[in-house]
Every structure is written in C-alpha cells, then in structure tokens.
CSV table of C-alpha atoms in Angstrom, one decimal:
chain,number,residue,atom,x,y,z
Y,20,UNK,CA,64.7,89.6,230.4
Y,21,UNK,CA,61.3,91.1,231.3
Y,22,UNK,CA,59.5,94.0,229.5
Y,23,UNK,CA,57.2,96.2,231.5
Y,24,UNK,CA,54.5,98.0,229.4
Y,25,UNK,CA,52.1,100.8,230.7
Y,26,UNK,CA,48.7,99.6,229.4
Y,27,UNK,CA,45.9,102.0,228.9
Y,28,UNK,CA,42.1,101.1,228.8
Y,29,UNK,CA,41.0,102.0,225.2
Y,30,UNK,CA,37.5,103.1,226.3
Y,31,UNK,CA,38.6,104.9,229.5
Y,32,UNK,CA,42.2,106.6,228.7
Y,33,UNK,CA,42.6,107.8,232.1
Y,34,UNK,CA,42.6,104.2,233.5
Y,35,UNK,CA,46.2,102.7,233.2
Y,36,UNK,CA,48.1,99.8,234.8
Y,37,UNK,CA,51.6,98.1,234.4
Y,38,UNK,CA,52.2,94.7,232.9
Y,39,UNK,CA,55.3,92.7,233.0
Y,40,UNK,CA,55.9,89.9,230.5
Y,41,UNK,CA,59.0,87.8,229.8
Y,42,UNK,CA,60.7,88.6,226.5
Y,43,UNK,CA,60.4,86.3,223.6
Y,44,UNK,CA,63.8,85.8,221.7
Y,45,UNK,CA,64.3,88.2,218.8
Y,46,UNK,CA,64.3,86.7,215.2
Y,47,UNK,CA,66.8,87.3,212.3
Y,48,UNK,CA,67.0,90.9,211.2
Y,49,UNK,CA,65.4,92.2,214.6
Y,50,UNK,CA,66.8,94.3,217.1
Y,51,UNK,CA,65.8,94.8,220.9
Y,52,UNK,CA,66.1,98.3,222.3
Y,53,UNK,CA,66.0,99.7,225.8
Y,54,UNK,CA,63.7,102.7,225.9
Y,55,UNK,CA,65.8,105.2,227.9
Y,56,UNK,CA,63.5,108.3,228.2
Y,57,UNK,CA,60.3,109.5,226.6
Y,58,UNK,CA,58.2,112.6,226.8
Y,59,UNK,CA,54.5,112.6,228.1
Y,60,UNK,CA,52.5,115.4,226.9
Y,61,UNK,CA,48.8,116.1,226.1
Y,62,UNK,CA,49.6,115.0,222.7
Y,63,UNK,CA,50.0,111.4,224.0
Y,64,UNK,CA,46.5,111.8,225.6
Y,65,UNK,CA,45.2,112.6,222.1
Y,66,UNK,CA,46.9,109.2,220.8
Y,67,UNK,CA,44.8,107.6,223.3
Y,68,UNK,CA,41.6,109.4,222.4
Y,69,UNK,CA,41.9,108.9,218.9
Y,70,UNK,CA,43.5,105.5,219.3
Y,71,UNK,CA,40.8,103.6,217.1
Y,72,UNK,CA,40.1,106.5,214.7
Y,73,UNK,CA,43.6,107.3,213.9
Y,74,UNK,CA,45.1,103.8,214.3
Y,75,UNK,CA,47.4,104.7,217.1
Y,76,UNK,CA,46.7,101.4,218.9
Y,77,UNK,CA,47.9,99.6,215.9
Y,78,UNK,CA,51.6,100.6,216.3
Y,79,UNK,CA,52.5,98.5,219.5
Y,80,UNK,CA,49.6,95.9,220.1
Y,81,UNK,CA,49.0,95.1,223.8
Y,82,UNK,CA,47.9,91.7,223.2
Y,83,UNK,CA,45.1,92.1,225.8
Y,84,UNK,CA,41.6,92.9,224.7
Y,85,UNK,CA,40.3,96.3,225.7
Y,86,UNK,CA,43.8,97.5,226.5
Y,87,UNK,CA,46.2,99.5,224.3
Y,88,UNK,CA,49.8,101.0,224.4
Y,89,UNK,CA,50.1,104.6,223.9
Y,90,UNK,CA,52.9,105.5,221.5
Y,91,UNK,CA,55.6,108.1,222.8
Y,92,UNK,CA,58.5,109.9,221.3
Y,93,UNK,CA,62.1,109.6,222.8
Y,94,UNK,CA,65.3,107.9,222.9
Y,95,UNK,CA,66.4,104.2,223.1
Y,96,UNK,CA,69.6,102.2,222.9
Y,97,UNK,CA,70.1,98.9,221.1
Y,98,UNK,CA,70.8,96.2,223.6
Y,99,UNK,CA,70.6,93.1,221.2
Y,100,UNK,CA,70.9,93.0,217.5
Y,101,UNK,CA,70.5,90.2,215.0
Y,102,UNK,CA,70.7,92.8,212.1
Y,103,UNK,CA,74.1,93.4,210.6
Y,104,UNK,CA,73.4,97.0,209.8
Y,105,UNK,CA,72.5,98.0,213.5
Y,106,UNK,CA,75.0,97.7,216.1
Y,107,UNK,CA,74.4,97.1,219.9
Y,108,UNK,CA,75.0,100.5,221.6
Y,109,UNK,CA,73.5,102.5,218.8
Y,110,UNK,CA,71.2,105.5,220.1
Y,111,UNK,CA,68.0,106.1,218.3
Y,112,UNK,CA,65.0,108.8,218.2
Y,113,UNK,CA,61.7,107.7,217.3
Y,114,UNK,CA,58.3,106.4,218.2
Y,115,UNK,CA,58.4,104.0,221.0
Y,116,UNK,CA,55.8,101.9,223.1
Y,117,UNK,CA,55.3,103.3,226.7
Y,118,UNK,CA,57.5,100.4,227.9
Y,119,UNK,CA,60.8,99.4,229.1
Y,120,UNK,CA,61.9,97.7,225.9
Y,121,UNK,CA,60.8,97.5,222.3
Y,122,UNK,CA,61.6,95.1,219.4
Y,123,UNK,CA,62.0,96.6,215.8
Y,124,UNK,CA,62.7,95.0,212.4
Y,125,UNK,CA,65.0,97.5,210.6
Y,126,UNK,CA,64.6,98.0,206.9
Y,127,UNK,CA,65.8,100.5,204.1
Y,128,UNK,CA,68.9,101.5,206.3
Y,129,UNK,CA,70.7,104.5,205.5
Y,130,UNK,CA,73.2,106.6,207.4
Y,131,UNK,CA,70.4,108.6,208.8
Y,132,UNK,CA,68.3,105.7,210.1
Y,133,UNK,CA,65.8,103.1,209.0
Y,134,UNK,CA,62.1,102.2,209.0
Y,135,UNK,CA,60.5,99.5,211.1
Y,136,UNK,CA,59.4,96.8,208.7
Y,137,UNK,CA,57.2,94.9,211.3
Y,138,UNK,CA,54.3,93.5,209.2
Y,139,UNK,CA,51.6,95.0,211.5
Y,140,UNK,CA,52.9,98.5,210.7
Y,141,UNK,CA,53.1,98.2,207.0
Y,142,UNK,CA,50.0,100.0,206.4
Y,143,UNK,CA,50.6,102.8,208.9
Y,144,UNK,CA,51.9,106.2,208.1
Y,145,UNK,CA,55.6,106.2,207.2
Y,146,UNK,CA,56.4,109.1,209.3
Y,147,UNK,CA,55.8,107.3,212.5
Y,148,UNK,CA,57.8,104.2,211.4
Y,149,UNK,CA,61.1,106.2,210.9
Y,150,UNK,CA,63.9,105.8,213.4
Y,151,UNK,CA,66.9,108.2,213.4
Y,152,UNK,CA,70.4,107.5,214.4
Y,153,UNK,CA,71.4,110.1,216.8
Y,154,UNK,CA,75.1,109.9,215.5
Y,155,UNK,CA,74.0,111.6,212.2
Y,156,UNK,CA,70.8,113.4,213.2
Y,157,UNK,CA,71.2,117.2,212.6
Y,158,UNK,CA,68.5,117.8,215.1
Y,159,UNK,CA,70.4,115.8,217.9
Y,160,UNK,CA,72.5,117.1,220.7
Y,161,UNK,CA,73.1,115.1,223.7
Y,162,UNK,CA,72.5,117.9,226.0
Y,163,UNK,CA,69.0,118.6,224.7
Y,164,UNK,CA,67.6,115.2,224.8
Y,165,UNK,CA,65.0,116.1,227.3
Y,166,UNK,CA,63.8,119.1,225.2
Y,167,UNK,CA,63.8,117.2,222.1
Y,168,UNK,CA,61.5,114.5,223.4
Y,169,UNK,CA,59.1,116.9,224.6
Y,170,UNK,CA,59.0,119.6,221.9
Y,171,UNK,CA,60.1,118.0,218.8
Y,172,UNK,CA,57.1,116.1,217.8
Y,173,UNK,CA,54.8,118.9,218.7
Y,174,UNK,CA,57.0,121.4,217.2
Y,175,UNK,CA,56.9,119.7,213.7
Y,176,UNK,CA,53.1,119.6,214.0
Y,177,UNK,CA,53.0,123.3,214.8
Y,178,UNK,CA,55.4,124.1,212.2
Y,179,UNK,CA,53.4,122.3,209.6
Y,180,UNK,CA,50.1,124.0,210.9
Y,181,UNK,CA,51.8,127.5,210.5
Y,182,UNK,CA,53.0,126.4,206.9
Y,183,UNK,CA,49.6,125.2,205.9
Y,184,UNK,CA,47.6,128.3,207.1
Y,185,UNK,CA,50.2,130.7,205.4
Y,186,UNK,CA,50.0,128.6,202.1
Y,187,UNK,CA,46.3,129.2,202.1
Y,188,UNK,CA,46.7,132.9,203.0
Y,189,UNK,CA,45.0,132.1,206.2
Y,190,UNK,CA,41.7,131.8,204.2
Y,191,UNK,CA,41.5,135.5,204.0
Y,192,UNK,CA,41.1,135.7,207.9
Y,193,UNK,CA,42.5,138.5,209.9
Y,194,UNK,CA,43.0,136.3,213.1
Y,195,UNK,CA,43.7,132.8,214.1
Y,196,UNK,CA,42.1,131.4,217.2
Y,197,UNK,CA,43.9,128.6,219.0
Y,198,UNK,CA,42.0,126.6,221.9
Y,199,UNK,CA,43.9,124.8,224.6
Y,200,UNK,CA,46.4,127.8,224.5
Y,201,UNK,CA,48.5,126.7,227.2
Y,202,UNK,CA,49.2,123.4,225.3
Y,203,UNK,CA,52.8,123.1,223.9
Y,204,UNK,CA,51.5,122.5,220.5
Y,205,UNK,CA,49.3,125.5,220.6
Y,206,UNK,CA,52.0,127.9,221.8
Y,207,UNK,CA,54.6,126.4,219.3
Y,208,UNK,CA,52.0,127.2,216.6
Y,209,UNK,CA,51.6,130.8,217.9
Y,210,UNK,CA,55.4,131.1,217.9
Y,211,UNK,CA,55.6,130.3,214.5
Y,212,UNK,CA,52.6,132.6,213.4
Y,213,UNK,CA,54.2,135.4,215.3
Y,214,UNK,CA,57.5,135.0,213.5
Y,215,UNK,CA,55.6,135.1,210.1
Y,216,UNK,CA,53.3,138.0,211.0
Y,217,UNK,CA,50.3,139.2,209.2
Y,218,UNK,CA,47.6,137.6,211.2
Y,219,UNK,CA,46.4,138.1,214.9
Y,220,UNK,CA,46.9,135.3,217.3
Y,221,UNK,CA,44.1,134.7,219.8
Y,222,UNK,CA,44.6,132.3,222.6
Y,223,UNK,CA,41.6,130.6,224.0
Y,224,UNK,CA,42.2,128.9,227.5
Y,225,UNK,CA,40.7,128.2,230.9
Y,226,UNK,CA,40.7,131.0,233.4
Y,227,UNK,CA,43.4,129.1,235.4
Y,228,UNK,CA,45.8,129.1,232.6
Y,229,UNK,CA,45.2,132.6,231.3
Y,230,UNK,CA,48.0,134.4,233.2
Y,231,UNK,CA,50.5,131.7,232.0
Y,232,UNK,CA,49.4,132.1,228.3
Y,233,UNK,CA,49.7,135.9,228.6
Y,234,UNK,CA,53.2,135.7,230.0
Y,235,UNK,CA,54.3,133.5,227.0
Y,236,UNK,CA,54.1,136.7,224.8
Y,237,UNK,CA,53.2,134.8,221.6
Y,238,UNK,CA,49.6,135.6,221.8
Y,239,UNK,CA,48.1,139.1,220.8
Y,240,UNK,CA,45.1,138.3,223.1
Y,241,UNK,CA,44.4,135.6,225.4
Y,242,UNK,CA,40.7,134.8,226.2
Y,243,UNK,CA,39.1,132.7,228.7
Y,244,UNK,CA,36.6,130.3,227.4
Y,245,UNK,CA,33.7,131.8,229.3
Y,246,UNK,CA,34.6,135.3,227.7
Y,247,UNK,CA,34.2,133.9,224.1
Y,248,UNK,CA,30.9,135.9,223.5
Y,249,UNK,CA,33.0,139.2,224.1
Y,250,UNK,CA,34.8,138.6,220.9
Y,251,UNK,CA,33.5,140.4,217.8
Y,252,UNK,CA,31.2,137.9,215.9
Y,253,UNK,CA,32.0,139.5,212.6
Y,254,UNK,CA,35.9,138.9,212.9
Y,255,UNK,CA,37.0,137.0,209.8
Y,256,UNK,CA,38.9,134.1,211.6
Y,257,UNK,CA,40.3,130.7,211.4
Y,258,UNK,CA,40.0,128.1,214.2
Y,259,UNK,CA,42.6,125.8,215.1
Y,260,UNK,CA,41.3,123.3,217.7
Y,261,UNK,CA,43.7,121.7,220.0
Y,262,UNK,CA,41.2,120.7,222.6
Y,263,UNK,CA,38.8,118.4,220.9
Y,264,UNK,CA,36.1,119.8,223.0
Y,265,UNK,CA,32.9,119.5,221.0
Y,266,UNK,CA,30.9,121.9,223.2
Y,267,UNK,CA,33.4,124.6,222.7
Y,268,UNK,CA,33.7,124.0,219.0
Y,269,UNK,CA,29.8,124.3,218.6
Y,270,UNK,CA,29.8,127.5,220.7
Y,271,UNK,CA,32.6,129.0,218.6
Y,272,UNK,CA,30.9,127.9,215.2
Y,273,UNK,CA,27.8,129.6,216.5
Y,274,UNK,CA,29.4,132.7,217.5
Y,275,UNK,CA,31.5,133.8,214.6
Y,276,UNK,CA,29.6,134.8,211.5
Y,277,UNK,CA,32.7,134.8,209.3
Y,278,UNK,CA,34.6,131.8,210.4
Y,279,UNK,CA,36.7,130.9,207.2
Y,280,UNK,CA,38.2,127.6,208.2
Y,281,UNK,CA,38.2,125.1,211.2
Y,282,UNK,CA,40.5,122.4,211.9
Y,283,UNK,CA,41.0,119.8,214.8
Y,284,UNK,CA,44.5,119.0,215.7
Y,285,UNK,CA,44.1,117.1,218.9
Y,286,UNK,CA,42.0,116.1,221.8
Y,287,UNK,CA,43.2,117.0,225.3
Y,288,UNK,CA,39.8,117.2,226.9
Y,289,UNK,CA,39.0,113.6,226.5
Y,290,UNK,CA,35.6,113.8,228.3
Y,291,UNK,CA,34.4,116.3,225.8
Y,292,UNK,CA,35.2,114.7,222.6
Y,293,UNK,CA,32.6,114.6,220.0
Y,294,UNK,CA,32.0,114.8,216.3
Y,295,UNK,CA,31.4,118.0,214.3
Y,296,UNK,CA,27.7,117.4,213.9
Y,297,UNK,CA,25.7,119.9,211.9
Y,298,UNK,CA,27.5,123.0,212.8
Y,299,UNK,CA,27.1,126.5,211.1
Y,300,UNK,CA,30.1,127.6,209.2
Y,301,UNK,CA,32.8,125.5,207.6
Y,302,UNK,CA,32.9,121.8,208.3
Y,303,UNK,CA,35.7,121.1,210.8
Y,304,UNK,CA,38.4,119.0,209.3
Y,305,UNK,CA,41.2,116.9,210.9
Y,306,UNK,CA,44.7,118.4,210.5
Y,307,UNK,CA,46.9,115.4,209.9
Y,308,UNK,CA,50.5,116.7,210.1
Y,309,UNK,CA,52.1,113.7,208.2
Y,310,UNK,CA,50.1,114.5,205.2
Y,311,UNK,CA,51.2,118.1,205.1
Y,312,UNK,CA,54.8,117.0,205.5
Y,313,UNK,CA,54.4,114.6,202.6
Y,314,UNK,CA,52.9,117.2,200.4
Y,315,UNK,CA,55.8,119.8,201.3
Y,316,UNK,CA,58.5,117.2,200.7
Y,317,UNK,CA,57.1,116.4,197.3
Y,318,UNK,CA,57.0,120.2,196.4
Y,319,UNK,CA,60.4,121.2,198.0
Y,320,UNK,CA,62.4,118.0,198.0
Y,321,UNK,CA,63.4,116.1,201.1
Y,322,UNK,CA,66.6,118.2,201.6
Y,323,UNK,CA,65.0,121.7,201.5
Y,324,UNK,CA,62.1,120.4,203.6
Y,325,UNK,CA,64.6,119.1,206.2
Y,326,UNK,CA,66.4,122.5,206.1
Y,327,UNK,CA,63.4,124.6,206.8
Y,328,UNK,CA,62.1,122.4,209.4
Y,329,UNK,CA,65.5,122.3,211.2
Y,330,UNK,CA,65.4,126.2,211.1
Y,331,UNK,CA,62.2,126.4,212.7
Y,332,UNK,CA,63.0,123.8,215.2
Y,333,UNK,CA,66.2,125.7,216.3
Y,334,UNK,CA,64.3,129.0,216.7
Y,335,UNK,CA,61.6,127.4,218.8
Y,336,UNK,CA,63.9,125.5,221.0
Y,337,UNK,CA,66.1,128.4,221.8
Y,338,UNK,CA,63.1,130.4,222.7
Y,339,UNK,CA,61.4,127.6,224.7
Y,340,UNK,CA,64.4,127.3,227.2
Y,341,UNK,CA,66.1,130.6,227.2
Y,342,UNK,CA,66.1,133.5,229.7
Y,343,UNK,CA,64.9,134.0,233.2
Y,344,UNK,CA,61.5,132.9,232.3
Y,345,UNK,CA,61.5,129.9,229.9
Y,346,UNK,CA,58.4,128.5,228.6
Y,347,UNK,CA,59.4,125.1,229.2
Y,348,UNK,CA,60.8,123.4,232.5
Y,349,UNK,CA,61.7,119.9,232.5
Y,350,UNK,CA,60.4,117.4,235.3
Y,351,UNK,CA,61.8,114.0,235.4
Y,352,UNK,CA,59.9,110.8,236.6
Y,353,UNK,CA,62.1,107.8,237.4
Y,354,UNK,CA,60.8,104.3,237.8
Y,355,UNK,CA,57.8,102.4,236.8
Y,356,UNK,CA,55.3,103.6,239.5
Y,357,UNK,CA,56.3,107.2,238.9
Y,358,UNK,CA,55.6,106.9,235.3
Y,359,UNK,CA,52.3,105.5,235.9
Y,360,UNK,CA,51.4,108.1,238.3
Y,361,UNK,CA,52.6,110.8,235.8
Y,362,UNK,CA,50.4,109.2,233.0
Y,363,UNK,CA,47.2,109.2,235.2
Y,364,UNK,CA,47.8,112.8,236.2
Y,365,UNK,CA,48.3,113.9,232.5
Y,366,UNK,CA,45.2,111.8,231.4
Y,367,UNK,CA,43.0,113.6,234.0
Y,368,UNK,CA,44.3,117.1,233.1
Y,369,UNK,CA,46.1,117.7,236.4
Y,370,UNK,CA,49.3,119.1,235.1
Y,371,UNK,CA,51.2,122.4,235.0
Y,372,UNK,CA,51.5,123.8,231.5
Y,373,UNK,CA,54.9,125.1,232.1
Y,374,UNK,CA,56.2,121.7,232.8
Y,375,UNK,CA,57.7,119.1,230.3
Y,376,UNK,CA,57.3,115.5,231.7
Y,377,UNK,CA,60.3,113.0,230.9
Y,378,UNK,CA,59.7,109.4,231.9
Y,379,UNK,CA,62.5,106.9,232.5
Y,380,UNK,CA,61.3,103.5,233.4
Y,381,UNK,CA,64.7,102.1,234.2
C-alpha cells in the first residue's frame, strides 16, 4: 500500500507538491485509516502561515526538511486495525493529514471516540488530538458530511469568538469590526453576533467581495478596505482580524481613537503577515479557540458546553445551506492532481467565497 501526501513548502505556503511513499507496517495498538474527504478553506492556509509559531507542522511530520503537511478536517474510514477497541470499517471525524491515508494510536477510548496517543502529539493541544466516532457523534449526519467538513471547525471557532466577546460585554464597544468579511469564519462569527444582538457588525472586505458580503445579511455594514477612513474614528469598537494583514491592522489601529480590543484569529493574506509592532491602542492578541473552549468546559461542564455548541452549530448549518440563496455551495475536487490544483488556488487567494471546497484523493 502507498500513501500519497500533499507537501507544502514551509517558507512559501503557496508552493506545494505530491509525494508518494510505501506504507510501513502498523504496530500493535495502531490503526490505519483511508482519508475519504476533507475540506480546504482559508483556515488551512492559516495553519500553513502559522505552521511554526502555532506548531501545526508537528501534527503530521513530513519527514523532508523544509516541507510540511497541512492538517485538515474531515472524515476517514479504518482500513486496518491492530487495536481491539477500533474496528475495521469505523468512520471517524477529526484532524487528518492532507494525504490518502493516516496512522493513529488510539488511547482513552469511549463510546464517543478516542485521542491519538502518538508520542510526537503528546504536547499538542488536546482538541486537535480527538477523533469522534460518527456512529455516536450528535453533530453527525451522513447527508451533511461535506458541510460538516467545511464549516464545523470554523463554526466552532466563530461560536467561541462570539461567546468570548459577549462574556467581556464587548469591552464596552458599540461595534465589532471583522476583517476578511467574506471568509467563512468571519461570516459565521457575524451570524452568531447577529443572533445575540446588542452590537453593530461591520464587515471589512475587498471591493471585489463587497457585494457578496452584503448579500449575506449578517453584517449591518460592509466597508471596502480602501474606505476605512470614512468610518467614524471616535467609534468605540473591537477589531477581530481574520486576515492577518499587518498593513491593515496598522491602518485600523491608527484610525480608531477608541479601539477597545484587538485580536487576530487567522492569516488568510499570507504575503502581508507581520507582527503587531508598536501600534497605538490595545496590543493585538492571538485568539486561540481551544483555550476558550477549555475554559468554558471547566465553567459549564462538558455536557452543557456540548449542548450549547451543538445548538449553535445547528442554527448556523441550517442558515448556511438553506433557501434559494445559500451562503455556502459545495464544490468537490476528486483525485490527487485536482486536490493539488485546488490547494494552490486557495493558497494564492484565487477562490470564490461562496464555495466550500471538498477534496477526495481516492
């Protein structure tokens, strides 16, 4: 058996290639899975952009200096098992390499799933090491696998951003500004903020994506990046940065005199990534969704946290795919070369924001 992996140049995330290697035999307690489908979004480009800083390259080591494997979210099926608690044929949702197959070492098994106990993942955040059995996952329906693969990880992040900001009473701000407003994580966040109410939602985007963002209906205002100076500089506001664009961040911090809070969630504009530097106003912080999730689970308990998260997911999923004008349309890419081409387009920003890309390497 051979595993084909999509490798990404760490220093130049838009550069990628395929690598095929013969599989080594799995050991006792391990399982081999066929990665059936996974989503490709701007979030994955963020993983590549922050690969070293946020340790994303460590999940699935490439074994080639200078190259990395971008983690993706999706579904896989067990094709070989040397673990008594995991059966061949089981279907799992979780964090996979952008590859045709993956090997896990299941540990702490429950009816819901297990964690991967591979030694190289021991120090990485537990959220990314969890694998869920589709047979008992309350989020799972077979008919919505594509939508789950695209939206579920982003939806969780968006729900946690909304929860965090509300818990802080929006830092006393009257408006939340969201950059890269056409991105799925941004509009999912705006959706949850809209359901909650009490704060204005201002989407910042390129001129090309402005009409798309306005059609979504989850933003009170949509402003092109070049029109940022037209916004009231005295507006008490919070900035949620989904773009990772250092130039935009500097312009925004310089413009708003009453910026209450600034956080970075992602880096979709890879060429403009940069540090916060000496900016006026609050120092930008990195919003790390797993930390907020862990804090809420400790406060509410795992069951209540899961109930609230599922409620938020169902509301977002229904809105995203419902009606004559859904926010999300699925586009499938079948085969290795198609997957490579899709990644390259996404990494260079060549994509329609209304599309959700599903890659199937087999």
